[in-house]
Amino acid sequence: MTARIIDGKALAAEVRKEVAEGVAALVRDGTAVPELAVVLIGDDPASHIYVSNKVRQTEAVGMRSRRFVLDAATTQRQLLDLIEQLNHDPAVSGILVQFPLPPHIDTARVVTAIRPDKDVDGFNPVNVGRIAAGMEGALVPCTPLGVMRLIKSVHEDIAGLGALVVGASNVVGRPMARLLLQELCTVSIAHVRTTDLERRCKDADILVVATGVPGLIRGKFIKPGATVIDVGITRIKSGAGTEKLVGDVAFEEAIDVAGAITPVPGGVGPMTIACLLANTLSAARMEAARSKAAEADVTDAAESTEGLGRPASRNLQRNDFNNPH
Ligand code: GUN
């Protein structure tokens, strides 16, 4: 069997097109022009390239972007003050602080400081909790969001399938497992202390690998016909001073066994920024809905007779706590 290659570039272009249409609709009806604020500290060349790509793609779909490039010596207090200012700026729909941060800044503190409704990375503990509880209104980390889209390009319905996520990071593995659970997959997570990885992989109808260990997953680990998503991306020397990008899956072996597989590069990578744009649009839409509801509440309150009016606030999020799944 030769696996179908899942084209992440084409799917990312589809996501960007959908986002551009969503942005145009918000602008057309005068609701909002979504805006992404990106904060970069220091002069790590790779981070500068990532941020430039984010800004370019944001503007290409019709959103505004604001880039803050801060000196490497910026204090944690100064960064938190900037985040606070952006949290309160009504023009800003989404905030992204580029990682890694300099060692004198506490990343967890920064992640927690970003207002959950503007947290387009989906790293704030409030969003982590919303995803874990299957609540609506969560902003979902971009890579797992992109992976779900890739998986859904292969499977109409993944309920009941066995999924194994290899890698338990907060950025990919853990949110990935929660999203698969939300779709009613039977989910396991493997990590550095997992024993018998090969046997566990062989059980998986959907295998998502995010370890950063090149070639960790061999062809013989894969269940015939499985969908394999390779999140790993490592730059290795390929002789004569050249470099190439490789994933965590031994692609040439896996392609003969899997039913569908993402290539590296050109699989998961392009989806991540596309999903950042989708999250920024979602944040802008949710903010517009909250403002509209707040305006309606003011009208309701003005019209209501004491004790007889409708409640002054409404819960916009349907929290399905009774869902037995
Ligand atoms: N650095 C590398 N990837 C990411 C990402 O997804 N979000 C942020 N904020 N920084 C990163």
GROMACS .gro file of C-alpha atoms and ligand atoms in nm:
model
  336
    1MET     CA    1   0.000   0.000   0.000
    2THR     CA    2   0.125   0.351  -0.072
    3ALA     CA    3  -0.017   0.611   0.160
    4ARG     CA    4  -0.206   0.915   0.045
    5ILE     CA    5   0.008   1.226   0.110
    6ILE     CA    6  -0.185   1.487   0.306
    7ASP     CA    7  -0.111   1.824   0.146
    8GLY     CA    8  -0.071   2.073   0.433
    9LYS     CA    9   0.017   2.357   0.197
   10ALA     CA   10  -0.309   2.323   0.005
   11LEU     CA   11  -0.516   2.291   0.325
   12ALA     CA   12  -0.344   2.593   0.480
   13ALA     CA   13  -0.429   2.793   0.167
   14GLU     CA   14  -0.792   2.681   0.210
   15VAL     CA   15  -0.791   2.798   0.575
   16ARG     CA   16  -0.639   3.134   0.480
   17LYS     CA   17  -0.906   3.178   0.209
   18GLU     CA   18  -1.183   3.104   0.462
   19VAL     CA   19  -1.027   3.349   0.709
   20ALA     CA   20  -0.997   3.619   0.441
   21GLU     CA   21  -1.368   3.573   0.360
   22GLY     CA   22  -1.458   3.591   0.731
   23VAL     CA   23  -1.253   3.906   0.778
   24ALA     CA   24  -1.408   4.068   0.470
   25ALA     CA   25  -1.757   3.995   0.609
   26LEU     CA   26  -1.674   4.156   0.946
   27VAL     CA   27  -1.527   4.462   0.774
   28ARG     CA   28  -1.816   4.487   0.527
   29ASP     CA   29  -2.084   4.497   0.796
   30GLY     CA   30  -1.878   4.742   1.005
   31THR     CA   31  -1.837   4.498   1.296
   32ALA     CA   32  -1.457   4.506   1.331
   33VAL     CA   33  -1.123   4.492   1.157
   34PRO     CA   34  -0.949   4.202   1.338
   35GLU     CA   35  -0.603   4.296   1.460
   36LEU     CA   36  -0.316   4.079   1.582
   37ALA     CA   37  -0.051   4.221   1.817
   38VAL     CA   38   0.277   4.029   1.807
   39VAL     CA   39   0.543   4.088   2.071
   40LEU     CA   40   0.902   3.978   2.014
   41ILE     CA   41   1.182   4.015   2.268
   42GLY     CA   42   1.549   3.999   2.176
   43ASP     CA   43   1.723   3.918   1.850
   44ASP     CA   44   1.689   3.544   1.793
   45PRO     CA   45   1.706   3.528   1.409
   46ALA     CA   46   1.460   3.236   1.380
   47SER     CA   47   1.202   3.418   1.597
   48HIS     CA   48   1.237   3.730   1.379
   49ILE     CA   49   1.165   3.520   1.068
   50TYR     CA   50   0.862   3.352   1.234
   51VAL     CA   51   0.723   3.689   1.343
   52SER     CA   52   0.773   3.844   0.999
   53ASN     CA   53   0.582   3.551   0.846
   54LYS     CA   54   0.301   3.591   1.097
   55VAL     CA   55   0.273   3.965   1.029
   56ARG     CA   56   0.285   3.917   0.650
   57GLN     CA   57   0.019   3.646   0.650
   58THR     CA   58  -0.202   3.842   0.891
   59GLU     CA   59  -0.205   4.140   0.657
   60ALA     CA   60  -0.252   3.917   0.350
   61VAL     CA   61  -0.595   3.804   0.481
   62GLY     CA   62  -0.706   4.163   0.542
   63MET     CA   63  -0.640   4.185   0.917
   64ARG     CA   64  -0.434   4.454   1.085
   65SER     CA   65  -0.113   4.367   1.263
   66ARG     CA   66   0.096   4.549   1.521
   67ARG     CA   67   0.451   4.433   1.587
   68PHE     CA   68   0.640   4.520   1.908
   69VAL     CA   69   1.011   4.440   1.897
   70LEU     CA   70   1.159   4.480   2.245
   71ASP     CA   71   1.518   4.484   2.358
   72ALA     CA   72   1.655   4.158   2.508
   73ALA     CA   73   1.704   4.349   2.838
   74THR     CA   74   1.329   4.430   2.866
   75THR     CA   75   1.217   4.350   3.219
   76GLN     CA   76   0.931   4.117   3.304
   77ARG     CA   77   0.744   4.416   3.453
   78GLN     CA   78   0.777   4.611   3.126
   79LEU     CA   79   0.650   4.313   2.926
   80LEU     CA   80   0.357   4.257   3.164
   81ASP     CA   81   0.270   4.628   3.140
   82LEU     CA   82   0.263   4.608   2.760
   83ILE     CA   83   0.040   4.298   2.775
   84GLU     CA   84  -0.195   4.478   3.014
   85GLN     CA   85  -0.216   4.772   2.776
   86LEU     CA   86  -0.295   4.538   2.483
   87ASN     CA   87  -0.548   4.347   2.697
   88HIS     CA   88  -0.743   4.672   2.739
   89ASP     CA   89  -0.702   4.802   2.383
   90PRO     CA   90  -1.038   4.749   2.207
   91ALA     CA   91  -0.870   4.755   1.863
   92VAL     CA   92  -0.659   4.447   1.947
   93SER     CA   93  -0.834   4.113   1.884
   94GLY     CA   94  -0.542   3.881   1.952
   95ILE     CA   95  -0.209   3.893   2.135
   96LEU     CA   96   0.087   3.665   2.066
   97VAL     CA   97   0.414   3.682   2.258
   98GLN     CA   98   0.678   3.496   2.056
   99PHE     CA   99   0.870   3.221   2.238
  100PRO     CA  100   1.129   3.143   2.350
  101LEU     CA  101   1.155   3.433   2.597
  102PRO     CA  102   1.486   3.541   2.754
  103PRO     CA  103   1.566   3.337   3.067
  104HIS     CA  104   1.497   3.626   3.308
  105ILE     CA  105   1.129   3.625   3.205
  106ASP     CA  106   0.885   3.371   3.352
  107THR     CA  107   0.698   3.225   3.053
  108ALA     CA  108   0.410   3.090   3.267
  109ARG     CA  109   0.356   3.437   3.414
  110VAL     CA  110   0.341   3.589   3.065
  111VAL     CA  111   0.100   3.325   2.932
  112THR     CA  112  -0.129   3.380   3.230
  113ALA     CA  113  -0.121   3.760   3.187
  114ILE     CA  114  -0.268   3.752   2.835
  115ARG     CA  115  -0.645   3.798   2.848
  116PRO     CA  116  -0.795   3.454   2.767
  117ASP     CA  117  -1.026   3.600   2.501
  118LYS     CA  118  -0.724   3.747   2.317
  119ASP     CA  119  -0.498   3.446   2.376
  120VAL     CA  120  -0.464   3.336   2.012
  121ASP     CA  121  -0.189   3.086   2.106
  122GLY     CA  122  -0.439   2.909   2.335
  123PHE     CA  123  -0.179   2.873   2.612
  124ASN     CA  124  -0.352   3.065   2.893
  125PRO     CA  125  -0.470   2.823   3.167
  126VAL     CA  126  -0.827   2.943   3.118
  127ASN     CA  127  -0.820   2.822   2.757
  128VAL     CA  128  -0.642   2.502   2.862
  129GLY     CA  129  -0.928   2.443   3.107
  130ARG     CA  130  -1.196   2.530   2.852
  131ILE     CA  131  -1.050   2.275   2.609
  132ALA     CA  132  -1.015   2.011   2.881
  133ALA     CA  133  -1.381   2.059   2.976
  134GLY     CA  134  -1.496   2.063   2.612
  135MET     CA  135  -1.641   2.412   2.655
  136GLU     CA  136  -1.726   2.640   2.366
  137GLY     CA  137  -1.537   2.966   2.336
  138ALA     CA  138  -1.192   2.815   2.387
  139LEU     CA  139  -0.904   2.944   2.178
  140VAL     CA  140  -0.720   2.625   2.080
  141PRO     CA  141  -0.340   2.605   2.031
  142CYS     CA  142  -0.265   2.653   1.663
  143THR     CA  143  -0.073   2.334   1.583
  144PRO     CA  144  -0.329   2.089   1.731
  145LEU     CA  145  -0.606   2.291   1.564
  146GLY     CA  146  -0.425   2.252   1.232
  147VAL     CA  147  -0.369   1.880   1.293
  148MET     CA  148  -0.742   1.827   1.351
  149ARG     CA  149  -0.810   1.990   1.016
  150LEU     CA  150  -0.554   1.762   0.849
  151ILE     CA  151  -0.711   1.454   1.008
  152LYS     CA  152  -1.059   1.566   0.900
  153SER     CA  153  -0.936   1.597   0.542
  154VAL     CA  154  -0.896   1.217   0.555
  155HIS     CA  155  -1.180   1.106   0.787
  156GLU     CA  156  -1.536   1.235   0.785
  157ASP     CA  157  -1.593   1.095   1.134
  158ILE     CA  158  -1.323   0.983   1.378
  159ALA     CA  159  -1.553   0.882   1.665
  160GLY     CA  160  -1.453   0.541   1.800
  161LEU     CA  161  -1.112   0.534   1.632
  162GLY     CA  162  -0.804   0.460   1.842
  163ALA     CA  163  -0.566   0.759   1.857
  164LEU     CA  164  -0.216   0.768   2.000
  165VAL     CA  165  -0.041   1.100   2.059
  166VAL     CA  166   0.334   1.058   2.099
  167GLY     CA  167   0.467   1.354   2.300
  168ALA     CA  168   0.303   1.520   2.600
  169SER     CA  169   0.398   1.887   2.562
  170ASN     CA  170   0.162   2.165   2.661
  171VAL     CA  171   0.191   2.318   2.314
  172VAL     CA  172   0.104   2.009   2.107
  173GLY     CA  173   0.064   1.668   2.277
  174ARG     CA  174  -0.174   1.746   2.563
  175PRO     CA  175  -0.415   1.977   2.377
  176MET     CA  176  -0.402   1.737   2.081
  177ALA     CA  177  -0.517   1.447   2.300
  178ARG     CA  178  -0.801   1.658   2.441
  179LEU     CA  179  -0.925   1.758   2.095
  180LEU     CA  180  -0.921   1.395   1.980
  181LEU     CA  181  -1.110   1.294   2.294
  182GLN     CA  182  -1.365   1.567   2.222
  183GLU     CA  183  -1.426   1.396   1.886
  184LEU     CA  184  -1.479   1.066   2.073
  185CYS     CA  185  -1.155   0.893   1.975
  186THR     CA  186  -1.016   0.644   2.224
  187VAL     CA  187  -0.702   0.835   2.312
  188SER     CA  188  -0.366   0.742   2.463
  189ILE     CA  189  -0.061   0.961   2.518
  190ALA     CA  190   0.292   0.824   2.496
  191HIS     CA  191   0.587   1.016   2.641
  192VAL     CA  192   0.954   0.977   2.729
  193ARG     CA  193   0.885   0.711   2.995
  194THR     CA  194   0.641   0.507   2.787
  195THR     CA  195   0.743   0.145   2.743
  196ASP     CA  196   0.684  -0.062   2.432
  197LEU     CA  197   0.616   0.231   2.202
  198GLU     CA  198   0.607   0.004   1.896
  199ARG     CA  199   0.318  -0.206   2.027
  200ARG     CA  200   0.120   0.100   2.130
  201CYS     CA  201   0.172   0.267   1.792
  202LYS     CA  202   0.056  -0.048   1.615
  203ASP     CA  203  -0.285  -0.019   1.785
  204ALA     CA  204  -0.348   0.335   1.661
  205ASP     CA  205  -0.581   0.420   1.374
  206ILE     CA  206  -0.463   0.780   1.411
  207LEU     CA  207  -0.102   0.840   1.512
  208VAL     CA  208   0.011   1.195   1.592
  209VAL     CA  209   0.382   1.231   1.664
  210ALA     CA  210   0.533   1.541   1.823
  211THR     CA  211   0.862   1.458   1.991
  212GLY     CA  212   1.139   1.633   1.799
  213VAL     CA  213   1.327   1.299   1.770
  214PRO     CA  214   1.400   1.246   1.400
  215GLY     CA  215   1.290   0.908   1.265
  216LEU     CA  216   1.163   0.784   1.604
  217ILE     CA  217   0.862   0.612   1.447
  218ARG     CA  218   0.965   0.335   1.206
  219GLY     CA  219   0.746   0.187   0.934
  220LYS     CA  220   0.705  -0.137   1.131
  221PHE     CA  221   0.546   0.058   1.421
  222ILE     CA  222   0.253   0.168   1.206
  223LYS     CA  223  -0.083  -0.008   1.179
  224PRO     CA  224  -0.158  -0.079   0.813
  225GLY     CA  225  -0.390   0.189   0.678
  226ALA     CA  226  -0.342   0.425   0.974
  227THR     CA  227  -0.344   0.804   0.942
  228VAL     CA  228  -0.004   0.938   1.047
  229ILE     CA  229   0.051   1.303   1.136
  230ASP     CA  230   0.413   1.406   1.180
  231VAL     CA  231   0.447   1.727   1.382
  232GLY     CA  232   0.825   1.693   1.425
  233ILE     CA  233   1.053   1.919   1.230
  234THR     CA  234   1.428   1.898   1.277
  235ARG     CA  235   1.704   2.051   1.064
  236ILE     CA  236   1.978   1.798   0.995
  237LYS     CA  237   2.299   1.809   0.791
  238SER     CA  238   2.265   1.623   0.463
  239GLY     CA  239   2.628   1.631   0.346
  240ALA     CA  240   2.834   1.885   0.154
  241GLY     CA  241   2.729   2.171   0.384
  242THR     CA  242   2.358   2.135   0.299
  243GLU     CA  243   2.074   2.086   0.543
  244LYS     CA  244   1.729   1.932   0.521
  245LEU     CA  245   1.417   1.919   0.735
  246VAL     CA  246   1.307   1.584   0.871
  247GLY     CA  247   1.016   1.468   1.084
  248ASP     CA  248   0.976   1.224   1.372
  249VAL     CA  249   0.848   0.951   1.136
  250ALA     CA  250   1.073   0.752   0.900
  251PHE     CA  251   0.873   0.872   0.600
  252GLU     CA  252   1.012   0.637   0.333
  253GLU     CA  253   0.923   0.334   0.548
  254ALA     CA  254   0.591   0.470   0.672
  255ILE     CA  255   0.455   0.555   0.329
  256ASP     CA  256   0.439   0.183   0.242
  257VAL     CA  257   0.226   0.102   0.549
  258ALA     CA  258   0.011   0.404   0.640
  259GLY     CA  259  -0.320   0.491   0.473
  260ALA     CA  260  -0.244   0.864   0.482
  261ILE     CA  261   0.058   1.060   0.601
  262THR     CA  262   0.180   1.419   0.628
  263PRO     CA  263   0.515   1.502   0.469
  264VAL     CA  264   0.788   1.711   0.632
  265PRO     CA  265   0.808   1.983   0.519
  266GLY     CA  266   0.468   2.068   0.372
  267GLY     CA  267   0.242   1.887   0.618
  268VAL     CA  268   0.170   2.029   0.963
  269GLY     CA  269   0.405   2.330   0.936
  270PRO     CA  270   0.199   2.546   0.699
  271MET     CA  271  -0.118   2.484   0.905
  272THR     CA  272   0.016   2.649   1.221
  273ILE     CA  273   0.021   3.011   1.102
  274ALA     CA  274  -0.302   2.958   0.905
  275CYS     CA  275  -0.469   2.848   1.232
  276LEU     CA  276  -0.323   3.151   1.414
  277LEU     CA  277  -0.511   3.365   1.161
  278ALA     CA  278  -0.826   3.156   1.218
  279ASN     CA  279  -0.791   3.207   1.595
  280THR     CA  280  -0.751   3.583   1.551
  281LEU     CA  281  -1.071   3.590   1.346
  282SER     CA  282  -1.249   3.376   1.610
  283ALA     CA  283  -1.133   3.612   1.885
  284ALA     CA  284  -1.263   3.914   1.690
  285ARG     CA  285  -1.598   3.744   1.628
  286MET     CA  286  -1.639   3.642   1.993
  287GLU     CA  287  -1.553   3.996   2.107
  288ALA     CA  288  -1.810   4.139   1.863
  289ALA     CA  289  -2.073   3.895   2.000
  290ARG     CA  290  -1.992   3.997   2.360
  291SER     CA  291  -2.019   4.369   2.277
  292LYS     CA  292  -2.352   4.312   2.104
  293ALA     CA  293  -2.482   4.114   2.401
  294ALA     CA  294  -2.362   4.382   2.643
  295GLU     CA  295  -2.542   4.651   2.440
  296ALA     CA  296  -2.860   4.440   2.443
  297ASP     CA  297  -2.825   4.403   2.821
  298VAL     CA  298  -2.808   4.780   2.865
  299THR     CA  299  -3.125   4.814   2.656
  300ASP     CA  300  -3.295   4.533   2.849
  301ALA     CA  301  -3.199   4.689   3.181
  302ALA     CA  302  -3.332   5.029   3.074
  303GLU     CA  303  -3.660   4.878   2.961
  304SER     CA  304  -3.715   4.644   3.251
  305THR     CA  305  -3.931   4.720   3.552
  306GLU     CA  306  -3.759   4.652   3.883
  307GLY     CA  307  -3.786   4.281   3.967
  308LEU     CA  308  -3.955   4.194   3.639
  309GLY     CA  309  -3.676   4.252   3.387
  310ARG     CA  310  -3.467   3.984   3.230
  311PRO     CA  311  -3.132   3.912   3.394
  312ALA     CA  312  -2.874   4.180   3.317
  313SER     CA  313  -2.617   3.936   3.188
  314ARG     CA  314  -2.637   3.627   2.971
  315ASN     CA  315  -2.404   3.338   2.943
  316LEU     CA  316  -2.289   3.322   2.580
  317GLN     CA  317  -2.112   2.995   2.629
  318ARG     CA  318  -2.310   2.675   2.635
  319ASN     CA  319  -2.120   2.469   2.888
  320ASP     CA  320  -2.223   2.117   2.820
  321PHE     CA  321  -2.129   1.972   3.159
  322ASN     CA  322  -2.398   1.709   3.127
  323ASN     CA  323  -2.234   1.555   2.823
  324PRO     CA  324  -2.152   1.200   2.938
  325HIS     CA  325  -1.857   1.175   2.697
  326GUN     N1  326   0.762   2.996   1.906
  326GUN     C1  327   0.762   2.885   1.825
  326GUN     N2  328   0.634   2.843   1.803
  326GUN     C2  329   0.554   2.930   1.870
  326GUN     C3  330   0.413   2.940   1.885
  326GUN     O1  331   0.334   2.859   1.833
  326GUN     N3  332   0.368   3.043   1.962
  326GUN     C4  333   0.453   3.132   2.020
  326GUN     N4  334   0.400   3.229   2.095
  326GUN     N5  335   0.584   3.126   2.008
  326GUN     C5  336   0.635   3.025   1.933
   0.00000   0.00000   0.00000
